């Protein structure tokens, strides 16, 4: 009876432990972010409002965090009086939001911010850069856009993608693979160096000794001839 109880206990614990560790599914990843964030990043802003197309200010640049029903114009805000709404702005054809508005609802740490029109803003989605500039030492972990050294992402969307469980696991696997390949290459280099050392054991040409040096460097002296036309001694 005791063995049966232990088996049933183990069977009950296993699925719980798997849920705690996490399988990297979309439901678990969504728990890290507010439910309105992904829909907001996928919304197209600065389009004409369908309900107030004839109005003067019908450009949709607002978003309701409570309703999550798409972009809104200024006239649509009358139906969202007690709701949390934020304004989306534009910079170089990219959607941005002021830091003072978004940081009340979301952690934007590690995301690089910019100052535009005397206001600090953050970009909503990634802005891929075809080629980083010269001397760039830090880039976005997702779209590889050049950043300052103290930041890791260039936008809200890049932070979501860069901190997801699946992406982190892929990075870890890629790092382990690169470390393994580097170790193999180092082993190959060390083995090659050992082989070269073994091959270098063959005797080489000995260095010249002092005797060889003198014999090799000795030059022929100036010949001395007998004096001609000297006095003849007779006996």
mmCIF file with all atom_site columns, C-alpha atoms in Angstrom:
data_model
loop_
_atom_site.group_PDB
_atom_site.id
_atom_site.type_symbol
_atom_site.label_atom_id
_atom_site.label_alt_id
_atom_site.label_comp_id
_atom_site.label_asym_id
_atom_site.label_entity_id
_atom_site.label_seq_id
_atom_site.pdbx_PDB_ins_code
_atom_site.Cartn_x
_atom_site.Cartn_y
_atom_site.Cartn_z
_atom_site.occupancy
_atom_site.B_iso_or_equiv
_atom_site.pdbx_formal_charge
_atom_site.auth_seq_id
_atom_site.auth_comp_id
_atom_site.auth_asym_id
_atom_site.auth_atom_id
_atom_site.pdbx_PDB_model_num
ATOM 1   C CA . UNK A 1 1   ? 0.000   0.000  0.000   1.00 0.00 ? 1   UNK A CA 1
ATOM 2   C CA . UNK A 1 2   ? 2.843   2.375  0.751   1.00 0.00 ? 2   UNK A CA 1
ATOM 3   C CA . UNK A 1 3   ? 4.422   1.800  -2.655  1.00 0.00 ? 3   UNK A CA 1
ATOM 4   C CA . UNK A 1 4   ? 1.146   2.599  -4.409  1.00 0.00 ? 4   UNK A CA 1
ATOM 5   C CA . UNK A 1 5   ? 0.758   5.855  -2.534  1.00 0.00 ? 5   UNK A CA 1
ATOM 6   C CA . UNK A 1 6   ? 4.288   6.878  -3.443  1.00 0.00 ? 6   UNK A CA 1
ATOM 7   C CA . UNK A 1 7   ? 3.684   6.123  -7.096  1.00 0.00 ? 7   UNK A CA 1
ATOM 8   C CA . UNK A 1 8   ? 0.511   8.160  -7.169  1.00 0.00 ? 8   UNK A CA 1
ATOM 9   C CA . UNK A 1 9   ? 2.293   11.027 -5.439  1.00 0.00 ? 9   UNK A CA 1
ATOM 10  C CA . UNK A 1 10  ? 5.057   11.001 -8.023  1.00 0.00 ? 10  UNK A CA 1
ATOM 11  C CA . UNK A 1 11  ? 2.552   10.947 -10.851 1.00 0.00 ? 11  UNK A CA 1
ATOM 12  C CA . UNK A 1 12  ? 0.849   14.013 -9.409  1.00 0.00 ? 12  UNK A CA 1
ATOM 13  C CA . UNK A 1 13  ? 4.079   15.973 -8.918  1.00 0.00 ? 13  UNK A CA 1
ATOM 14  C CA . UNK A 1 14  ? 5.552   15.473 -12.391 1.00 0.00 ? 14  UNK A CA 1
ATOM 15  C CA . UNK A 1 15  ? 3.068   17.599 -14.376 1.00 0.00 ? 15  UNK A CA 1
ATOM 16  C CA . UNK A 1 16  ? 3.209   20.329 -11.730 1.00 0.00 ? 16  UNK A CA 1
ATOM 17  C CA . UNK A 1 17  ? 6.982   20.492 -11.920 1.00 0.00 ? 17  UNK A CA 1
ATOM 18  C CA . UNK A 1 18  ? 6.771   20.777 -15.696 1.00 0.00 ? 18  UNK A CA 1
ATOM 19  C CA . UNK A 1 19  ? 4.326   23.651 -15.416 1.00 0.00 ? 19  UNK A CA 1
ATOM 20  C CA . UNK A 1 20  ? 6.586   25.471 -12.977 1.00 0.00 ? 20  UNK A CA 1
ATOM 21  C CA . UNK A 1 21  ? 9.665   25.089 -15.168 1.00 0.00 ? 21  UNK A CA 1
ATOM 22  C CA . UNK A 1 22  ? 7.710   26.198 -18.215 1.00 0.00 ? 22  UNK A CA 1
ATOM 23  C CA . UNK A 1 23  ? 7.513   24.732 -21.669 1.00 0.00 ? 23  UNK A CA 1
ATOM 24  C CA . UNK A 1 24  ? 8.067   27.985 -23.478 1.00 0.00 ? 24  UNK A CA 1
ATOM 25  C CA . UNK A 1 25  ? 4.512   28.182 -24.765 1.00 0.00 ? 25  UNK A CA 1
ATOM 26  C CA . UNK A 1 26  ? 2.829   31.429 -25.828 1.00 0.00 ? 26  UNK A CA 1
ATOM 27  C CA . UNK A 1 27  ? 0.495   31.435 -22.802 1.00 0.00 ? 27  UNK A CA 1
ATOM 28  C CA . UNK A 1 28  ? 3.418   31.411 -20.370 1.00 0.00 ? 28  UNK A CA 1
ATOM 29  C CA . UNK A 1 29  ? 5.282   34.105 -22.292 1.00 0.00 ? 29  UNK A CA 1
ATOM 30  C CA . UNK A 1 30  ? 2.204   36.340 -22.377 1.00 0.00 ? 30  UNK A CA 1
ATOM 31  C CA . UNK A 1 31  ? 2.094   36.320 -18.570 1.00 0.00 ? 31  UNK A CA 1
ATOM 32  C CA . UNK A 1 32  ? 5.219   38.488 -18.583 1.00 0.00 ? 32  UNK A CA 1
ATOM 33  C CA . UNK A 1 33  ? 3.531   41.309 -20.496 1.00 0.00 ? 33  UNK A CA 1
ATOM 34  C CA . UNK A 1 34  ? 0.203   43.137 -20.140 1.00 0.00 ? 34  UNK A CA 1
ATOM 35  C CA . UNK A 1 35  ? -2.535  41.811 -22.442 1.00 0.00 ? 35  UNK A CA 1
ATOM 36  C CA . UNK A 1 36  ? -2.795  45.077 -24.386 1.00 0.00 ? 36  UNK A CA 1
ATOM 37  C CA . UNK A 1 37  ? 0.882   45.284 -25.422 1.00 0.00 ? 37  UNK A CA 1
ATOM 38  C CA . UNK A 1 38  ? 0.986   42.852 -28.337 1.00 0.00 ? 38  UNK A CA 1
ATOM 39  C CA . UNK A 1 39  ? -2.308  44.067 -29.862 1.00 0.00 ? 39  UNK A CA 1
ATOM 40  C CA . UNK A 1 40  ? -1.084  47.658 -29.624 1.00 0.00 ? 40  UNK A CA 1
ATOM 41  C CA . UNK A 1 41  ? 2.165   46.855 -31.416 1.00 0.00 ? 41  UNK A CA 1
ATOM 42  C CA . UNK A 1 42  ? 0.206   45.147 -34.213 1.00 0.00 ? 42  UNK A CA 1
ATOM 43  C CA . UNK A 1 43  ? -2.213  48.066 -34.660 1.00 0.00 ? 43  UNK A CA 1
ATOM 44  C CA . UNK A 1 44  ? -1.913  50.409 -37.643 1.00 0.00 ? 44  UNK A CA 1
ATOM 45  C CA . UNK A 1 45  ? -2.081  54.017 -36.497 1.00 0.00 ? 45  UNK A CA 1
ATOM 46  C CA . UNK A 1 46  ? -2.479  57.323 -38.344 1.00 0.00 ? 46  UNK A CA 1
ATOM 47  C CA . UNK A 1 47  ? -5.279  56.027 -40.553 1.00 0.00 ? 47  UNK A CA 1
ATOM 48  C CA . UNK A 1 48  ? -8.649  57.667 -41.075 1.00 0.00 ? 48  UNK A CA 1
ATOM 49  C CA . UNK A 1 49  ? -11.291 56.807 -38.506 1.00 0.00 ? 49  UNK A CA 1
ATOM 50  C CA . UNK A 1 50  ? -14.182 54.855 -39.997 1.00 0.00 ? 50  UNK A CA 1
ATOM 51  C CA . UNK A 1 51  ? -16.718 56.265 -37.523 1.00 0.00 ? 51  UNK A CA 1
ATOM 52  C CA . UNK A 1 52  ? -15.708 59.914 -37.925 1.00 0.00 ? 52  UNK A CA 1
ATOM 53  C CA . UNK A 1 53  ? -14.465 60.033 -41.497 1.00 0.00 ? 53  UNK A CA 1
ATOM 54  C CA . UNK A 1 54  ? -16.172 63.371 -42.157 1.00 0.00 ? 54  UNK A CA 1
ATOM 55  C CA . UNK A 1 55  ? -14.705 65.050 -39.093 1.00 0.00 ? 55  UNK A CA 1
ATOM 56  C CA . UNK A 1 56  ? -11.761 67.443 -39.251 1.00 0.00 ? 56  UNK A CA 1
ATOM 57  C CA . UNK A 1 57  ? -9.654  65.471 -36.776 1.00 0.00 ? 57  UNK A CA 1
ATOM 58  C CA . UNK A 1 58  ? -10.276 61.897 -37.818 1.00 0.00 ? 58  UNK A CA 1
ATOM 59  C CA . UNK A 1 59  ? -6.705  60.613 -37.655 1.00 0.00 ? 59  UNK A CA 1
ATOM 60  C CA . UNK A 1 60  ? -6.378  57.587 -35.392 1.00 0.00 ? 60  UNK A CA 1
ATOM 61  C CA . UNK A 1 61  ? -3.451  58.153 -33.052 1.00 0.00 ? 61  UNK A CA 1
ATOM 62  C CA . UNK A 1 62  ? -4.922  57.008 -29.727 1.00 0.00 ? 62  UNK A CA 1
ATOM 63  C CA . UNK A 1 63  ? -5.171  53.578 -28.106 1.00 0.00 ? 63  UNK A CA 1
ATOM 64  C CA . UNK A 1 64  ? -7.297  52.311 -25.218 1.00 0.00 ? 64  UNK A CA 1
ATOM 65  C CA . UNK A 1 65  ? -5.447  49.905 -22.947 1.00 0.00 ? 65  UNK A CA 1
ATOM 66  C CA . UNK A 1 66  ? -8.687  48.624 -21.439 1.00 0.00 ? 66  UNK A CA 1
ATOM 67  C CA . UNK A 1 67  ? -10.728 47.966 -24.589 1.00 0.00 ? 67  UNK A CA 1
ATOM 68  C CA . UNK A 1 68  ? -7.884  46.964 -26.958 1.00 0.00 ? 68  UNK A CA 1
ATOM 69  C CA . UNK A 1 69  ? -10.212 47.537 -29.920 1.00 0.00 ? 69  UNK A CA 1
ATOM 70  C CA . UNK A 1 70  ? -7.797  49.195 -32.333 1.00 0.00 ? 70  UNK A CA 1
ATOM 71  C CA . UNK A 1 71  ? -6.693  52.740 -33.056 1.00 0.00 ? 71  UNK A CA 1
ATOM 72  C CA . UNK A 1 72  ? -8.939  55.611 -32.009 1.00 0.00 ? 72  UNK A CA 1
ATOM 73  C CA . UNK A 1 73  ? -9.303  59.205 -33.049 1.00 0.00 ? 73  UNK A CA 1
ATOM 74  C CA . UNK A 1 74  ? -9.765  62.141 -30.707 1.00 0.00 ? 74  UNK A CA 1
ATOM 75  C CA . UNK A 1 75  ? -13.554 62.002 -31.133 1.00 0.00 ? 75  UNK A CA 1
ATOM 76  C CA . UNK A 1 76  ? -13.626 58.332 -30.140 1.00 0.00 ? 76  UNK A CA 1
ATOM 77  C CA . UNK A 1 77  ? -12.250 59.213 -26.722 1.00 0.00 ? 77  UNK A CA 1
ATOM 78  C CA . UNK A 1 78  ? -15.706 60.347 -25.679 1.00 0.00 ? 78  UNK A CA 1
ATOM 79  C CA . UNK A 1 79  ? -16.612 56.669 -25.329 1.00 0.00 ? 79  UNK A CA 1
ATOM 80  C CA . UNK A 1 80  ? -13.506 55.925 -23.222 1.00 0.00 ? 80  UNK A CA 1
ATOM 81  C CA . UNK A 1 81  ? -13.671 58.606 -20.554 1.00 0.00 ? 81  UNK A CA 1
ATOM 82  C CA . UNK A 1 82  ? -12.704 56.451 -17.577 1.00 0.00 ? 82  UNK A CA 1
ATOM 83  C CA . UNK A 1 83  ? -10.318 54.214 -19.511 1.00 0.00 ? 83  UNK A CA 1
ATOM 84  C CA . UNK A 1 84  ? -6.538  54.218 -19.770 1.00 0.00 ? 84  UNK A CA 1
ATOM 85  C CA . UNK A 1 85  ? -5.663  55.769 -23.107 1.00 0.00 ? 85  UNK A CA 1
ATOM 86  C CA . UNK A 1 86  ? -2.293  56.701 -24.566 1.00 0.00 ? 86  UNK A CA 1
ATOM 87  C CA . UNK A 1 87  ? -1.306  58.749 -27.587 1.00 0.00 ? 87  UNK A CA 1
ATOM 88  C CA . UNK A 1 88  ? 0.866   57.395 -30.369 1.00 0.00 ? 88  UNK A CA 1
ATOM 89  C CA . UNK A 1 89  ? 3.145   59.813 -32.193 1.00 0.00 ? 89  UNK A CA 1
ATOM 90  C CA . UNK A 1 90  ? 5.291   59.689 -35.298 1.00 0.00 ? 90  UNK A CA 1
ATOM 91  C CA . UNK A 1 91  ? 8.994   60.146 -35.893 1.00 0.00 ? 91  UNK A CA 1
ATOM 92  C CA . UNK A 1 92  ? 10.554  59.493 -39.299 1.00 0.00 ? 92  UNK A CA 1
ATOM 93  C CA . UNK A 1 93  ? 7.540   57.397 -40.362 1.00 0.00 ? 93  UNK A CA 1
ATOM 94  C CA . UNK A 1 94  ? 7.818   55.217 -37.236 1.00 0.00 ? 94  UNK A CA 1
ATOM 95  C CA . UNK A 1 95  ? 5.341   54.961 -34.369 1.00 0.00 ? 95  UNK A CA 1
ATOM 96  C CA . UNK A 1 96  ? 6.654   56.237 -31.028 1.00 0.00 ? 96  UNK A CA 1
ATOM 97  C CA . UNK A 1 97  ? 5.262   56.907 -27.589 1.00 0.00 ? 97  UNK A CA 1
ATOM 98  C CA . UNK A 1 98  ? 6.380   59.252 -24.864 1.00 0.00 ? 98  UNK A CA 1
ATOM 99  C CA . UNK A 1 99  ? 8.275   57.705 -21.990 1.00 0.00 ? 99  UNK A CA 1
ATOM 100 C CA . UNK A 1 100 ? 6.226   59.681 -19.483 1.00 0.00 ? 100 UNK A CA 1
ATOM 101 C CA . UNK A 1 101 ? 3.083   57.897 -20.696 1.00 0.00 ? 101 UNK A CA 1
ATOM 102 C CA . UNK A 1 102 ? 4.245   54.331 -21.238 1.00 0.00 ? 102 UNK A CA 1
ATOM 103 C CA . UNK A 1 103 ? 6.453   53.938 -18.166 1.00 0.00 ? 103 UNK A CA 1
ATOM 104 C CA . UNK A 1 104 ? 3.346   54.199 -15.955 1.00 0.00 ? 104 UNK A CA 1
ATOM 105 C CA . UNK A 1 105 ? 2.121   50.873 -17.307 1.00 0.00 ? 105 UNK A CA 1
ATOM 106 C CA . UNK A 1 106 ? 5.205   49.055 -18.591 1.00 0.00 ? 106 UNK A CA 1
ATOM 107 C CA . UNK A 1 107 ? 8.833   48.385 -17.703 1.00 0.00 ? 107 UNK A CA 1
ATOM 108 C CA . UNK A 1 108 ? 10.951  49.921 -20.466 1.00 0.00 ? 108 UNK A CA 1
ATOM 109 C CA . UNK A 1 109 ? 14.350  49.236 -18.944 1.00 0.00 ? 109 UNK A CA 1
ATOM 110 C CA . UNK A 1 110 ? 17.137  48.209 -21.364 1.00 0.00 ? 110 UNK A CA 1
ATOM 111 C CA . UNK A 1 111 ? 15.296  49.963 -24.221 1.00 0.00 ? 111 UNK A CA 1
ATOM 112 C CA . UNK A 1 112 ? 17.090  52.930 -25.732 1.00 0.00 ? 112 UNK A CA 1
ATOM 113 C CA . UNK A 1 113 ? 15.110  56.167 -25.607 1.00 0.00 ? 113 UNK A CA 1
ATOM 114 C CA . UNK A 1 114 ? 15.423  59.279 -27.759 1.00 0.00 ? 114 UNK A CA 1
ATOM 115 C CA . UNK A 1 115 ? 14.608  62.965 -27.328 1.00 0.00 ? 115 UNK A CA 1
ATOM 116 C CA . UNK A 1 116 ? 12.400  64.380 -30.088 1.00 0.00 ? 116 UNK A CA 1
ATOM 117 C CA . UNK A 1 117 ? 10.772  67.800 -29.839 1.00 0.00 ? 117 UNK A CA 1
ATOM 118 C CA . UNK A 1 118 ? 12.031  68.191 -26.267 1.00 0.00 ? 118 UNK A CA 1
ATOM 119 C CA . UNK A 1 119 ? 10.283  64.978 -25.189 1.00 0.00 ? 119 UNK A CA 1
ATOM 120 C CA . UNK A 1 120 ? 11.818  61.592 -24.457 1.00 0.00 ? 120 UNK A CA 1
ATOM 121 C CA . UNK A 1 121 ? 10.220  58.863 -26.545 1.00 0.00 ? 121 UNK A CA 1
ATOM 122 C CA . UNK A 1 122 ? 10.550  55.149 -27.231 1.00 0.00 ? 122 UNK A CA 1
ATOM 123 C CA . UNK A 1 123 ? 9.847   53.342 -30.490 1.00 0.00 ? 123 UNK A CA 1
ATOM 124 C CA . UNK A 1 124 ? 7.072   50.770 -30.681 1.00 0.00 ? 124 UNK A CA 1
ATOM 125 C CA . UNK A 1 125 ? 8.501   48.311 -33.203 1.00 0.00 ? 125 UNK A CA 1
ATOM 126 C CA . UNK A 1 126 ? 11.869  47.302 -34.557 1.00 0.00 ? 126 UNK A CA 1
ATOM 127 C CA . UNK A 1 127 ? 13.769  49.394 -37.080 1.00 0.00 ? 127 UNK A CA 1
ATOM 128 C CA . UNK A 1 128 ? 16.245  47.113 -38.860 1.00 0.00 ? 128 UNK A CA 1
ATOM 129 C CA . UNK A 1 129 ? 19.504  48.731 -39.871 1.00 0.00 ? 129 UNK A CA 1
ATOM 130 C CA . UNK A 1 130 ? 21.084  47.275 -43.032 1.00 0.00 ? 130 UNK A CA 1
ATOM 131 C CA . UNK A 1 131 ? 24.653  47.999 -41.996 1.00 0.00 ? 131 UNK A CA 1
ATOM 132 C CA . UNK A 1 132 ? 25.904  49.251 -38.637 1.00 0.00 ? 132 UNK A CA 1
ATOM 133 C CA . UNK A 1 133 ? 28.142  52.290 -38.705 1.00 0.00 ? 133 UNK A CA 1
ATOM 134 C CA . UNK A 1 134 ? 31.871  52.159 -38.203 1.00 0.00 ? 134 UNK A CA 1
ATOM 135 C CA . UNK A 1 135 ? 33.042  51.875 -34.633 1.00 0.00 ? 135 UNK A CA 1
ATOM 136 C CA . UNK A 1 136 ? 29.705  50.508 -33.356 1.00 0.00 ? 136 UNK A CA 1
ATOM 137 C CA . UNK A 1 137 ? 30.289  48.308 -30.317 1.00 0.00 ? 137 UNK A CA 1
ATOM 138 C CA . UNK A 1 138 ? 26.699  47.574 -29.256 1.00 0.00 ? 138 UNK A CA 1
ATOM 139 C CA . UNK A 1 139 ? 23.606  46.660 -31.283 1.00 0.00 ? 139 UNK A CA 1
ATOM 140 C CA . UNK A 1 140 ? 20.019  45.601 -30.635 1.00 0.00 ? 140 UNK A CA 1
ATOM 141 C CA . UNK A 1 141 ? 19.797  41.924 -29.729 1.00 0.00 ? 141 UNK A CA 1
ATOM 142 C CA . UNK A 1 142 ? 16.931  41.413 -32.188 1.00 0.00 ? 142 UNK A CA 1
ATOM 143 C CA . UNK A 1 143 ? 17.227  43.712 -35.217 1.00 0.00 ? 143 UNK A CA 1
ATOM 144 C CA . UNK A 1 144 ? 20.938  44.619 -34.765 1.00 0.00 ? 144 UNK A CA 1
ATOM 145 C CA . UNK A 1 145 ? 20.419  48.359 -34.838 1.00 0.00 ? 145 UNK A CA 1
ATOM 146 C CA . UNK A 1 146 ? 23.287  50.362 -33.348 1.00 0.00 ? 146 UNK A CA 1
ATOM 147 C CA . UNK A 1 147 ? 22.683  51.342 -29.715 1.00 0.00 ? 147 UNK A CA 1
ATOM 148 C CA . UNK A 1 148 ? 24.467  52.940 -26.829 1.00 0.00 ? 148 UNK A CA 1
ATOM 149 C CA . UNK A 1 149 ? 26.420  50.552 -24.632 1.00 0.00 ? 149 UNK A CA 1
ATOM 150 C CA . UNK A 1 150 ? 23.938  50.675 -21.733 1.00 0.00 ? 150 UNK A CA 1
ATOM 151 C CA . UNK A 1 151 ? 20.940  49.394 -23.769 1.00 0.00 ? 151 UNK A CA 1
ATOM 152 C CA . UNK A 1 152 ? 19.960  46.026 -25.249 1.00 0.00 ? 152 UNK A CA 1
ATOM 153 C CA . UNK A 1 153 ? 16.894  46.786 -27.390 1.00 0.00 ? 153 UNK A CA 1
ATOM 154 C CA . UNK A 1 154 ? 15.765  49.570 -29.695 1.00 0.00 ? 154 UNK A CA 1
ATOM 155 C CA . UNK A 1 155 ? 11.984  49.238 -29.273 1.00 0.00 ? 155 UNK A CA 1
ATOM 156 C CA . UNK A 1 156 ? 9.193   47.657 -27.266 1.00 0.00 ? 156 UNK A CA 1
ATOM 157 C CA . UNK A 1 157 ? 8.693   44.951 -29.861 1.00 0.00 ? 157 UNK A CA 1
ATOM 158 C CA . UNK A 1 158 ? 12.372  43.993 -29.812 1.00 0.00 ? 158 UNK A CA 1
ATOM 159 C CA . UNK A 1 159 ? 12.304  43.632 -26.040 1.00 0.00 ? 159 UNK A CA 1
ATOM 160 C CA . UNK A 1 160 ? 9.316   41.286 -26.229 1.00 0.00 ? 160 UNK A CA 1
ATOM 161 C CA . UNK A 1 161 ? 10.990  39.141 -28.877 1.00 0.00 ? 161 UNK A CA 1
ATOM 162 C CA . UNK A 1 162 ? 14.412  39.285 -27.277 1.00 0.00 ? 162 UNK A CA 1
ATOM 163 C CA . UNK A 1 163 ? 13.265  38.261 -23.803 1.00 0.00 ? 163 UNK A CA 1
ATOM 164 C CA . UNK A 1 164 ? 10.871  35.494 -24.815 1.00 0.00 ? 164 UNK A CA 1
ATOM 165 C CA . UNK A 1 165 ? 11.622  32.021 -23.489 1.00 0.00 ? 165 UNK A CA 1
ATOM 166 C CA . UNK A 1 166 ? 12.065  30.429 -26.915 1.00 0.00 ? 166 UNK A CA 1
ATOM 167 C CA . UNK A 1 167 ? 14.503  33.097 -28.052 1.00 0.00 ? 167 UNK A CA 1
ATOM 168 C CA . UNK A 1 168 ? 16.522  32.825 -24.851 1.00 0.00 ? 168 UNK A CA 1
ATOM 169 C CA . UNK A 1 169 ? 16.756  29.064 -25.263 1.00 0.00 ? 169 UNK A CA 1
ATOM 170 C CA . UNK A 1 170 ? 17.868  29.414 -28.886 1.00 0.00 ? 170 UNK A CA 1
ATOM 171 C CA . UNK A 1 171 ? 20.541  31.896 -27.836 1.00 0.00 ? 171 UNK A CA 1
ATOM 172 C CA . UNK A 1 172 ? 21.751  29.510 -25.144 1.00 0.00 ? 172 UNK A CA 1
ATOM 173 C CA . UNK A 1 173 ? 21.879  26.599 -27.594 1.00 0.00 ? 173 UNK A CA 1
ATOM 174 C CA . UNK A 1 174 ? 23.698  28.764 -30.162 1.00 0.00 ? 174 UNK A CA 1
ATOM 175 C CA . UNK A 1 175 ? 26.203  29.859 -27.528 1.00 0.00 ? 175 UNK A CA 1
ATOM 176 C CA . UNK A 1 176 ? 26.852  26.275 -26.454 1.00 0.00 ? 176 UNK A CA 1
ATOM 177 C CA . UNK A 1 177 ? 27.335  25.255 -30.084 1.00 0.00 ? 177 UNK A CA 1
ATOM 178 C CA . UNK A 1 178 ? 29.769  28.099 -30.696 1.00 0.00 ? 178 UNK A CA 1
ATOM 179 C CA . UNK A 1 179 ? 31.668  27.268 -27.521 1.00 0.00 ? 179 UNK A CA 1
ATOM 180 C CA . UNK A 1 180 ? 31.926  23.656 -28.619 1.00 0.00 ? 180 UNK A CA 1
ATOM 181 C CA . UNK A 1 181 ? 33.194  24.600 -32.066 1.00 0.00 ? 181 UNK A CA 1
ATOM 182 C CA . UNK A 1 182 ? 35.717  26.985 -30.530 1.00 0.00 ? 182 UNK A CA 1
ATOM 183 C CA . UNK A 1 183 ? 36.952  24.251 -28.225 1.00 0.00 ? 183 UNK A CA 1
ATOM 184 C CA . UNK A 1 184 ? 37.316  21.873 -31.161 1.00 0.00 ? 184 UNK A CA 1
ATOM 185 C CA . UNK A 1 185 ? 39.239  24.454 -33.140 1.00 0.00 ? 185 UNK A CA 1
ATOM 186 C CA . UNK A 1 186 ? 41.519  25.110 -30.168 1.00 0.00 ? 186 UNK A CA 1
ATOM 187 C CA . UNK A 1 187 ? 42.127  21.383 -29.821 1.00 0.00 ? 187 UNK A CA 1
ATOM 188 C CA . UNK A 1 188 ? 42.943  21.195 -33.481 1.00 0.00 ? 188 UNK A CA 1
ATOM 189 C CA . UNK A 1 189 ? 45.399  24.046 -33.160 1.00 0.00 ? 189 UNK A CA 1
ATOM 190 C CA . UNK A 1 190 ? 47.032  22.473 -30.102 1.00 0.00 ? 190 UNK A CA 1
ATOM 191 C CA . UNK A 1 191 ? 47.306  19.113 -31.854 1.00 0.00 ? 191 UNK A CA 1
ATOM 192 C CA . UNK A 1 192 ? 48.763  20.782 -34.880 1.00 0.00 ? 192 UNK A CA 1
ATOM 193 C CA . UNK A 1 193 ? 51.303  22.608 -32.737 1.00 0.00 ? 193 UNK A CA 1
ATOM 194 C CA . UNK A 1 194 ? 52.280  19.321 -31.101 1.00 0.00 ? 194 UNK A CA 1
ATOM 195 C CA . UNK A 1 195 ? 52.766  17.719 -34.498 1.00 0.00 ? 195 UNK A CA 1
ATOM 196 C CA . UNK A 1 196 ? 54.874  20.612 -35.660 1.00 0.00 ? 196 UNK A CA 1
ATOM 197 C CA . UNK A 1 197 ? 56.986  20.300 -32.548 1.00 0.00 ? 197 UNK A CA 1
ATOM 198 C CA . UNK A 1 198 ? 57.522  16.589 -33.208 1.00 0.00 ? 198 UNK A CA 1
ATOM 199 C CA . UNK A 1 199 ? 58.528  17.304 -36.785 1.00 0.00 ? 199 UNK A CA 1
ATOM 200 C CA . UNK A 1 200 ? 60.972  19.958 -35.645 1.00 0.00 ? 200 UNK A CA 1
ATOM 201 C CA . UNK A 1 201 ? 62.941  17.361 -33.676 1.00 0.00 ? 201 UNK A CA 1
ATOM 202 C CA . UNK A 1 202 ? 65.008  16.492 -36.801 1.00 0.00 ? 202 UNK A CA 1
ATOM 203 C CA . UNK A 1 203 ? 68.583  17.814 -36.527 1.00 0.00 ? 203 UNK A CA 1
ATOM 204 C CA . UNK A 1 204 ? 69.201  21.137 -38.106 1.00 0.00 ? 204 UNK A CA 1
ATOM 205 C CA . UNK A 1 205 ? 72.344  22.732 -39.428 1.00 0.00 ? 205 UNK A CA 1
ATOM 206 C CA . UNK A 1 206 ? 74.673  23.326 -36.493 1.00 0.00 ? 206 UNK A CA 1
ATOM 207 C CA . UNK A 1 207 ? 75.688  26.901 -35.813 1.00 0.00 ? 207 UNK A CA 1
ATOM 208 C CA . UNK A 1 208 ? 79.155  27.934 -36.937 1.00 0.00 ? 208 UNK A CA 1
ATOM 209 C CA . UNK A 1 209 ? 81.861  27.385 -34.308 1.00 0.00 ? 209 UNK A CA 1
ATOM 210 C CA . UNK A 1 210 ? 84.757  29.748 -33.608 1.00 0.00 ? 210 UNK A CA 1
ATOM 211 C CA . UNK A 1 211 ? 87.171  27.643 -35.666 1.00 0.00 ? 211 UNK A CA 1
ATOM 212 C CA . UNK A 1 212 ? 84.780  27.374 -38.582 1.00 0.00 ? 212 UNK A CA 1
ATOM 213 C CA . UNK A 1 213 ? 84.118  31.045 -38.322 1.00 0.00 ? 213 UNK A CA 1
ATOM 214 C CA . UNK A 1 214 ? 87.847  31.893 -38.523 1.00 0.00 ? 214 UNK A CA 1
ATOM 215 C CA . UNK A 1 215 ? 88.501  29.466 -41.356 1.00 0.00 ? 215 UNK A CA 1
ATOM 216 C CA . UNK A 1 216 ? 85.517  30.666 -43.235 1.00 0.00 ? 216 UNK A CA 1
ATOM 217 C CA . UNK A 1 217 ? 86.339  34.311 -42.735 1.00 0.00 ? 217 UNK A CA 1
ATOM 218 C CA . UNK A 1 218 ? 90.124  34.051 -43.221 1.00 0.00 ? 218 UNK A CA 1
ATOM 219 C CA . UNK A 1 219 ? 91.313  36.092 -46.157 1.00 0.00 ? 219 UNK A CA 1
ATOM 220 C CA . UNK A 1 220 ? 94.430  35.573 -48.187 1.00 0.00 ? 220 UNK A CA 1
ATOM 221 C CA . UNK A 1 221 ? 97.210  37.947 -47.155 1.00 0.00 ? 221 UNK A CA 1
ATOM 222 C CA . UNK A 1 222 ? 99.101  40.279 -49.458 1.00 0.00 ? 222 UNK A CA 1
ATOM 223 C CA . UNK A 1 223 ? 101.943 38.312 -51.192 1.00 0.00 ? 223 UNK A CA 1
ATOM 224 C CA . UNK A 1 224 ? 105.464 39.414 -50.283 1.00 0.00 ? 224 UNK A CA 1
ATOM 225 C CA . UNK A 1 225 ? 107.995 39.202 -53.109 1.00 0.00 ? 225 UNK A CA 1
ATOM 226 C CA . UNK A 1 226 ? 111.792 39.125 -52.785 1.00 0.00 ? 226 UNK A CA 1
ATOM 227 C CA . UNK A 1 227 ? 113.382 42.514 -53.229 1.00 0.00 ? 227 UNK A CA 1
ATOM 228 C CA . UNK A 1 228 ? 114.669 43.050 -56.764 1.00 0.00 ? 228 UNK A CA 1
ATOM 229 C CA . UNK A 1 229 ? 117.795 44.905 -57.627 1.00 0.00 ? 229 UNK A CA 1
ATOM 230 C CA . UNK A 1 230 ? 119.195 44.865 -54.118 1.00 0.00 ? 230 UNK A CA 1
ATOM 231 C CA . UNK A 1 231 ? 122.946 44.889 -53.332 1.00 0.00 ? 231 UNK A CA 1
ATOM 232 C CA . UNK A 1 232 ? 124.767 41.641 -54.196 1.00 0.00 ? 232 UNK A CA 1
ATOM 233 C CA . UNK A 1 233 ? 126.943 40.273 -51.448 1.00 0.00 ? 233 UNK A CA 1
ATOM 234 C CA . UNK A 1 234 ? 129.998 38.376 -52.636 1.00 0.00 ? 234 UNK A CA 1
ATOM 235 C CA . UNK A 1 235 ? 132.042 35.992 -50.484 1.00 0.00 ? 235 UNK A CA 1
#
